[in-house]
Amino acid sequence: MAIAADDAELTALFRDSGQSAPAYERVKNLVTAQIKSGRWSEGDQLPSENQFVTALGLSRMTINRALRELTAEGLIVRHAGVGTFVAGTKAPSSLFEVKNIADEIQQRGHRHRTQVVSVREEELDRRSIMRELLPRRVFHSILVHYEDEVPIQVEDRLVNPAEAPDYLDQDFTALTPNTYLSKVAPLERGEHIVEAVLGSAEECQLLGIERGEPCLLIRRRTWSSTGLVSAARLVHPGSRNRLEGVFGNR
């Protein structure tokens, strides 16, 4: 739902947001206060940059900085070409387990959908760090996973054809690569490497985020009893995801 806030109301809110702070901080204070008070709720669409500029008499650069920092802090999300929205609770991703993303989303009571960007056979680049672990020719898939129509993960996966020979024939809008690979090459061992990164231009476009928004990257490799099955690059918008795990004795 779009937030109904006219220029006079925004001006009054801005006037009460802390006179001594820099202008961009006052804009952040304005937005933060409305969200934390519950007046602006999860999923609500914020006023546009143009409306903020007109109502507050500030430069677009100042407004953009405030919204950019609020995005990095996870309070709002920005969808390129659509608008800026109050963020929901960050979706948790498993740190220590290899879980099926569709199952995780459905367990939260939400709807999962997959967009297939490409699925093909190709030759590994000579410079690829996976060249010593995978055969020269591999299966390569790029998918986008959605939670309630919001993109939350780009899955860029290389698959060993010897472990999953029918990979290219699967309908990944009906089942995930994780589900298929778990059936044909049951997991024996896995490896996770977690990094904070900036997404590539293509990844940002697929996730509907602006360049420069922090992302969470999980590099995941999985092995069956006979060898390396796949190597995946899983990119999440930092404002929409968190990692969690449990360890030790219960």
CSV table of C-alpha atoms in Angstrom, one decimal:
chain,number,residue,atom,x,y,z
A,1,MET,CA,0.0,0.0,0.0
A,2,ALA,CA,1.3,3.4,-0.9
A,3,ILE,CA,1.8,5.7,2.1
A,4,ALA,CA,-0.6,8.7,2.0
A,5,ALA,CA,1.6,11.6,3.0
A,6,ASP,CA,1.2,15.0,1.5
A,7,ASP,CA,3.9,17.6,1.2
A,8,ALA,CA,2.8,19.6,4.2
A,9,GLU,CA,2.8,16.4,6.4
A,10,LEU,CA,6.3,15.4,5.3
A,11,THR,CA,7.5,19.0,6.0
A,12,ALA,CA,6.1,18.8,9.5
A,13,LEU,CA,7.6,15.4,10.1
A,14,PHE,CA,11.0,16.6,8.9
A,15,ARG,CA,10.8,19.7,11.2
A,16,ASP,CA,10.4,17.3,14.2
A,17,SER,CA,13.3,15.0,13.1
A,18,GLY,CA,16.2,16.7,14.9
A,19,GLN,CA,17.2,20.3,14.0
A,20,SER,CA,20.9,19.8,14.8
A,21,ALA,CA,21.5,16.7,12.7
A,22,PRO,CA,22.7,16.8,9.0
A,23,ALA,CA,19.9,16.9,6.5
A,24,TYR,CA,20.3,13.3,5.4
A,25,GLU,CA,20.3,12.1,9.0
A,26,ARG,CA,17.0,14.0,9.6
A,27,VAL,CA,15.4,12.3,6.6
A,28,LYS,CA,16.6,9.0,8.0
A,29,ASN,CA,15.1,9.9,11.4
A,30,LEU,CA,11.8,10.8,9.8
A,31,VAL,CA,11.5,7.5,8.0
A,32,THR,CA,12.8,5.4,10.9
A,33,ALA,CA,10.4,7.1,13.4
A,34,GLN,CA,7.4,6.4,11.1
A,35,ILE,CA,8.4,2.7,10.7
A,36,LYS,CA,9.1,2.1,14.4
A,37,SER,CA,5.9,3.7,15.5
A,38,GLY,CA,4.0,1.3,13.2
A,39,ARG,CA,2.5,4.2,11.2
A,40,TRP,CA,4.4,3.0,8.1
A,41,SER,CA,4.0,-0.8,8.0
A,42,GLU,CA,5.8,-3.7,6.3
A,43,GLY,CA,5.2,-3.6,2.5
A,44,ASP,CA,4.0,0.0,2.5
A,45,GLN,CA,5.4,2.1,-0.4
A,46,LEU,CA,7.3,5.2,0.7
A,47,PRO,CA,6.8,8.6,-0.9
A,48,SER,CA,8.9,9.0,-4.0
A,49,GLU,CA,12.3,10.7,-4.1
A,50,ASN,CA,10.6,13.5,-6.1
A,51,GLN,CA,8.0,14.0,-3.3
A,52,PHE,CA,10.7,14.1,-0.6
A,53,VAL,CA,12.7,16.6,-2.7
A,54,THR,CA,9.7,18.9,-3.2
A,55,ALA,CA,8.3,18.7,0.3
A,56,LEU,CA,11.5,19.0,2.2
A,57,GLY,CA,13.4,21.4,-0.1
A,58,LEU,CA,16.5,19.2,-0.2
A,59,SER,CA,18.6,18.0,-3.0
A,60,ARG,CA,18.0,14.6,-4.7
A,61,MET,CA,21.5,13.6,-3.6
A,62,THR,CA,20.6,14.2,0.0
A,63,ILE,CA,17.4,12.2,-0.3
A,64,ASN,CA,19.2,9.4,-2.2
A,65,ARG,CA,21.9,9.1,0.5
A,66,ALA,CA,19.3,8.8,3.3
A,67,LEU,CA,17.3,6.1,1.4
A,68,ARG,CA,20.5,4.3,0.4
A,69,GLU,CA,21.7,4.1,4.0
A,70,LEU,CA,18.3,3.0,5.3
A,71,THR,CA,18.4,0.2,2.7
A,72,ALA,CA,21.8,-0.9,3.9
A,73,GLU,CA,20.4,-0.9,7.5
A,74,GLY,CA,17.6,-3.2,6.4
A,75,LEU,CA,14.7,-0.8,7.2
A,76,ILE,CA,13.6,-0.3,3.6
A,77,VAL,CA,13.9,-2.1,0.3
A,78,ARG,CA,14.2,-0.5,-3.1
A,79,HIS,CA,12.9,-2.1,-6.3
A,80,ALA,CA,14.4,-0.5,-9.4
A,81,GLY,CA,11.7,1.0,-11.5
A,82,VAL,CA,9.0,0.2,-8.9
A,83,GLY,CA,9.6,2.2,-5.8
A,84,THR,CA,10.8,2.1,-2.2
A,85,PHE,CA,9.0,0.0,0.5
A,86,VAL,CA,9.1,-0.7,4.2
A,87,ALA,CA,11.1,-3.9,4.6
A,88,GLY,CA,9.8,-7.0,6.3
A,89,THR,CA,11.6,-9.2,8.7
A,90,LYS,CA,14.8,-10.6,7.1
A,91,ALA,CA,14.4,-14.1,5.8
A,92,PRO,CA,16.7,-16.5,7.6
A,93,SER,CA,19.1,-18.8,5.6
A,94,SER,CA,20.7,-21.8,7.1
A,95,LEU,CA,24.4,-21.5,7.9
A,96,PHE,CA,25.3,-25.1,8.8
A,97,GLU,CA,22.8,-27.1,6.7
A,98,VAL,CA,22.1,-27.5,3.0
A,99,LYS,CA,18.4,-26.8,2.9
A,100,ASN,CA,16.0,-26.5,0.0
A,101,ILE,CA,15.1,-22.8,-0.4
A,102,ALA,CA,11.5,-23.7,-1.5
A,103,ASP,CA,11.0,-25.6,1.8
A,104,GLU,CA,12.4,-22.7,3.9
A,105,ILE,CA,10.1,-20.2,2.3
A,106,GLN,CA,7.0,-22.5,2.6
A,107,GLN,CA,7.8,-23.1,6.3
A,108,ARG,CA,7.6,-19.4,6.9
A,109,GLY,CA,4.1,-19.5,5.4
A,110,HIS,CA,5.1,-17.8,2.2
A,111,ARG,CA,5.0,-18.7,-1.5
A,112,HIS,CA,8.0,-19.7,-3.5
A,113,ARG,CA,8.5,-19.2,-7.2
A,114,THR,CA,11.5,-19.8,-9.5
A,115,GLN,CA,12.5,-17.8,-12.5
A,116,VAL,CA,14.7,-19.7,-14.9
A,117,VAL,CA,17.3,-17.4,-16.5
A,118,SER,CA,19.3,-20.0,-18.3
A,119,VAL,CA,20.2,-23.7,-18.2
A,120,ARG,CA,22.8,-25.0,-20.6
A,121,GLU,CA,26.0,-27.0,-21.1
A,122,GLU,CA,29.2,-25.0,-21.5
A,123,GLU,CA,33.0,-25.2,-21.2
A,124,LEU,CA,34.6,-24.0,-18.1
A,125,ASP,CA,36.8,-20.9,-18.5
A,126,ARG,CA,40.5,-21.8,-18.2
A,127,ARG,CA,40.8,-19.3,-15.4
A,128,SER,CA,38.0,-20.8,-13.3
A,129,ILE,CA,38.9,-21.8,-9.8
A,130,MET,CA,36.7,-24.9,-10.3
A,131,ARG,CA,38.7,-26.2,-13.3
A,132,GLU,CA,40.7,-28.6,-11.2
A,133,LEU,CA,37.5,-30.0,-9.5
A,134,LEU,CA,35.0,-30.2,-12.3
A,135,PRO,CA,35.3,-31.7,-15.8
A,136,ARG,CA,36.0,-29.5,-18.7
A,137,ARG,CA,32.3,-29.3,-19.8
A,138,VAL,CA,29.7,-28.7,-17.2
A,139,PHE,CA,26.0,-27.9,-16.8
A,140,HIS,CA,25.4,-24.3,-15.8
A,141,SER,CA,22.1,-22.9,-14.5
A,142,ILE,CA,21.1,-19.4,-13.3
A,143,LEU,CA,17.8,-19.1,-11.4
A,144,VAL,CA,16.1,-16.4,-9.3
A,145,HIS,CA,14.1,-17.5,-6.3
A,146,TYR,CA,11.2,-15.4,-5.2
A,147,GLU,CA,9.4,-15.2,-1.8
A,148,ASP,CA,5.9,-13.8,-2.3
A,149,GLU,CA,7.0,-12.2,-5.6
A,150,VAL,CA,10.1,-10.5,-4.0
A,151,PRO,CA,13.4,-11.8,-5.4
A,152,ILE,CA,15.6,-13.1,-2.5
A,153,GLN,CA,18.2,-15.2,-4.2
A,154,VAL,CA,20.2,-15.6,-7.4
A,155,GLU,CA,21.4,-19.1,-7.7
A,156,ASP,CA,24.3,-19.5,-10.1
A,157,ARG,CA,25.2,-23.2,-10.2
A,158,LEU,CA,27.8,-25.4,-12.0
A,159,VAL,CA,26.9,-29.1,-12.0
A,160,ASN,CA,29.1,-32.2,-12.8
A,161,PRO,CA,27.4,-34.0,-15.7
A,162,ALA,CA,28.7,-37.4,-14.5
A,163,GLU,CA,26.8,-37.0,-11.2
A,164,ALA,CA,23.6,-35.6,-12.7
A,165,PRO,CA,23.4,-36.5,-16.4
A,166,ASP,CA,19.7,-35.5,-16.8
A,167,TYR,CA,20.1,-32.0,-15.2
A,168,LEU,CA,19.4,-30.1,-18.4
A,169,ASP,CA,16.1,-31.9,-18.9
A,170,GLN,CA,14.6,-30.8,-15.5
A,171,ASP,CA,11.8,-28.2,-15.1
A,172,PHE,CA,13.2,-26.0,-12.4
A,173,THR,CA,10.0,-24.0,-12.2
A,174,ALA,CA,8.5,-27.2,-10.7
A,175,LEU,CA,11.4,-28.4,-8.5
A,176,THR,CA,14.6,-26.8,-7.3
A,177,PRO,CA,18.1,-28.0,-8.3
A,178,ASN,CA,18.6,-28.9,-4.6
A,179,THR,CA,15.6,-31.3,-4.7
A,180,TYR,CA,16.7,-32.9,-8.0
A,181,LEU,CA,20.4,-33.3,-7.0
A,182,SER,CA,19.5,-34.7,-3.6
A,183,LYS,CA,17.7,-37.5,-5.3
A,184,VAL,CA,20.3,-38.4,-8.0
A,185,ALA,CA,23.5,-37.7,-6.0
A,186,PRO,CA,22.7,-37.8,-2.3
A,187,LEU,CA,24.8,-35.4,-0.2
A,188,GLU,CA,27.8,-36.9,1.6
A,189,ARG,CA,29.7,-33.7,2.3
A,190,GLY,CA,29.2,-29.9,1.9
A,191,GLU,CA,31.2,-26.7,2.2
A,192,HIS,CA,30.0,-23.2,2.8
A,193,ILE,CA,32.0,-20.0,2.4
A,194,VAL,CA,30.1,-16.8,3.4
A,195,GLU,CA,31.1,-13.3,2.1
A,196,ALA,CA,29.7,-9.8,2.1
A,197,VAL,CA,29.9,-8.5,-1.5
A,198,LEU,CA,28.5,-6.1,-4.0
A,199,GLY,CA,26.4,-7.9,-6.7
A,200,SER,CA,27.3,-7.8,-10.3
A,201,ALA,CA,25.3,-5.6,-12.7
A,202,GLU,CA,23.3,-8.7,-13.8
A,203,GLU,CA,22.7,-9.9,-10.2
A,204,CYS,CA,21.5,-6.5,-9.1
A,205,GLN,CA,19.1,-6.4,-12.0
A,206,LEU,CA,17.7,-9.9,-11.3
A,207,LEU,CA,17.2,-9.0,-7.6
A,208,GLY,CA,15.7,-5.6,-8.4
A,209,ILE,CA,18.2,-3.7,-6.3
A,210,GLU,CA,20.5,-0.8,-7.0
A,211,ARG,CA,24.2,-1.2,-7.7
A,212,GLY,CA,26.1,-0.6,-4.5
A,213,GLU,CA,23.6,-2.3,-2.2
A,214,PRO,CA,25.4,-4.9,0.0
A,215,CYS,CA,24.7,-8.5,-0.7
A,216,LEU,CA,25.3,-11.7,1.2
A,217,LEU,CA,27.1,-14.4,-0.9
A,218,ILE,CA,27.2,-18.1,0.0
A,219,ARG,CA,29.6,-20.2,-2.0
A,220,ARG,CA,28.4,-23.8,-1.6
A,221,ARG,CA,30.1,-27.0,-2.9
A,222,THR,CA,28.5,-30.4,-2.4
A,223,TRP,CA,29.9,-33.9,-2.8
A,224,SER,CA,28.3,-37.3,-3.2
A,225,SER,CA,30.0,-40.6,-2.4
A,226,THR,CA,31.6,-40.6,-5.8
A,227,GLY,CA,32.7,-37.0,-6.3
A,228,LEU,CA,31.9,-33.3,-6.5
A,229,VAL,CA,28.3,-32.8,-7.6
A,230,SER,CA,27.9,-29.0,-7.8
A,231,ALA,CA,29.4,-25.6,-7.0
A,232,ALA,CA,26.9,-22.8,-6.4
A,233,ARG,CA,27.1,-19.1,-6.0
A,234,LEU,CA,24.0,-17.9,-4.0
A,235,VAL,CA,23.6,-14.2,-3.9
A,236,HIS,CA,21.0,-12.6,-1.5
A,237,PRO,CA,20.2,-8.8,-1.0
A,238,GLY,CA,21.7,-8.0,2.4
A,239,SER,CA,18.5,-6.1,3.4
A,240,ARG,CA,16.3,-9.2,2.9
A,241,ASN,CA,18.3,-12.0,4.4
A,242,ARG,CA,20.2,-13.1,7.5
A,243,LEU,CA,22.2,-16.3,8.3
A,244,GLU,CA,21.4,-18.4,11.3
A,245,GLY,CA,22.7,-21.6,12.7
A,246,VAL,CA,22.7,-23.7,15.9
A,247,PHE,CA,25.8,-25.5,17.3
A,248,GLY,CA,26.8,-27.3,20.4
A,249,ASN,CA,24.8,-29.7,22.7
A,250,ARG,CA,21.2,-29.1,23.3
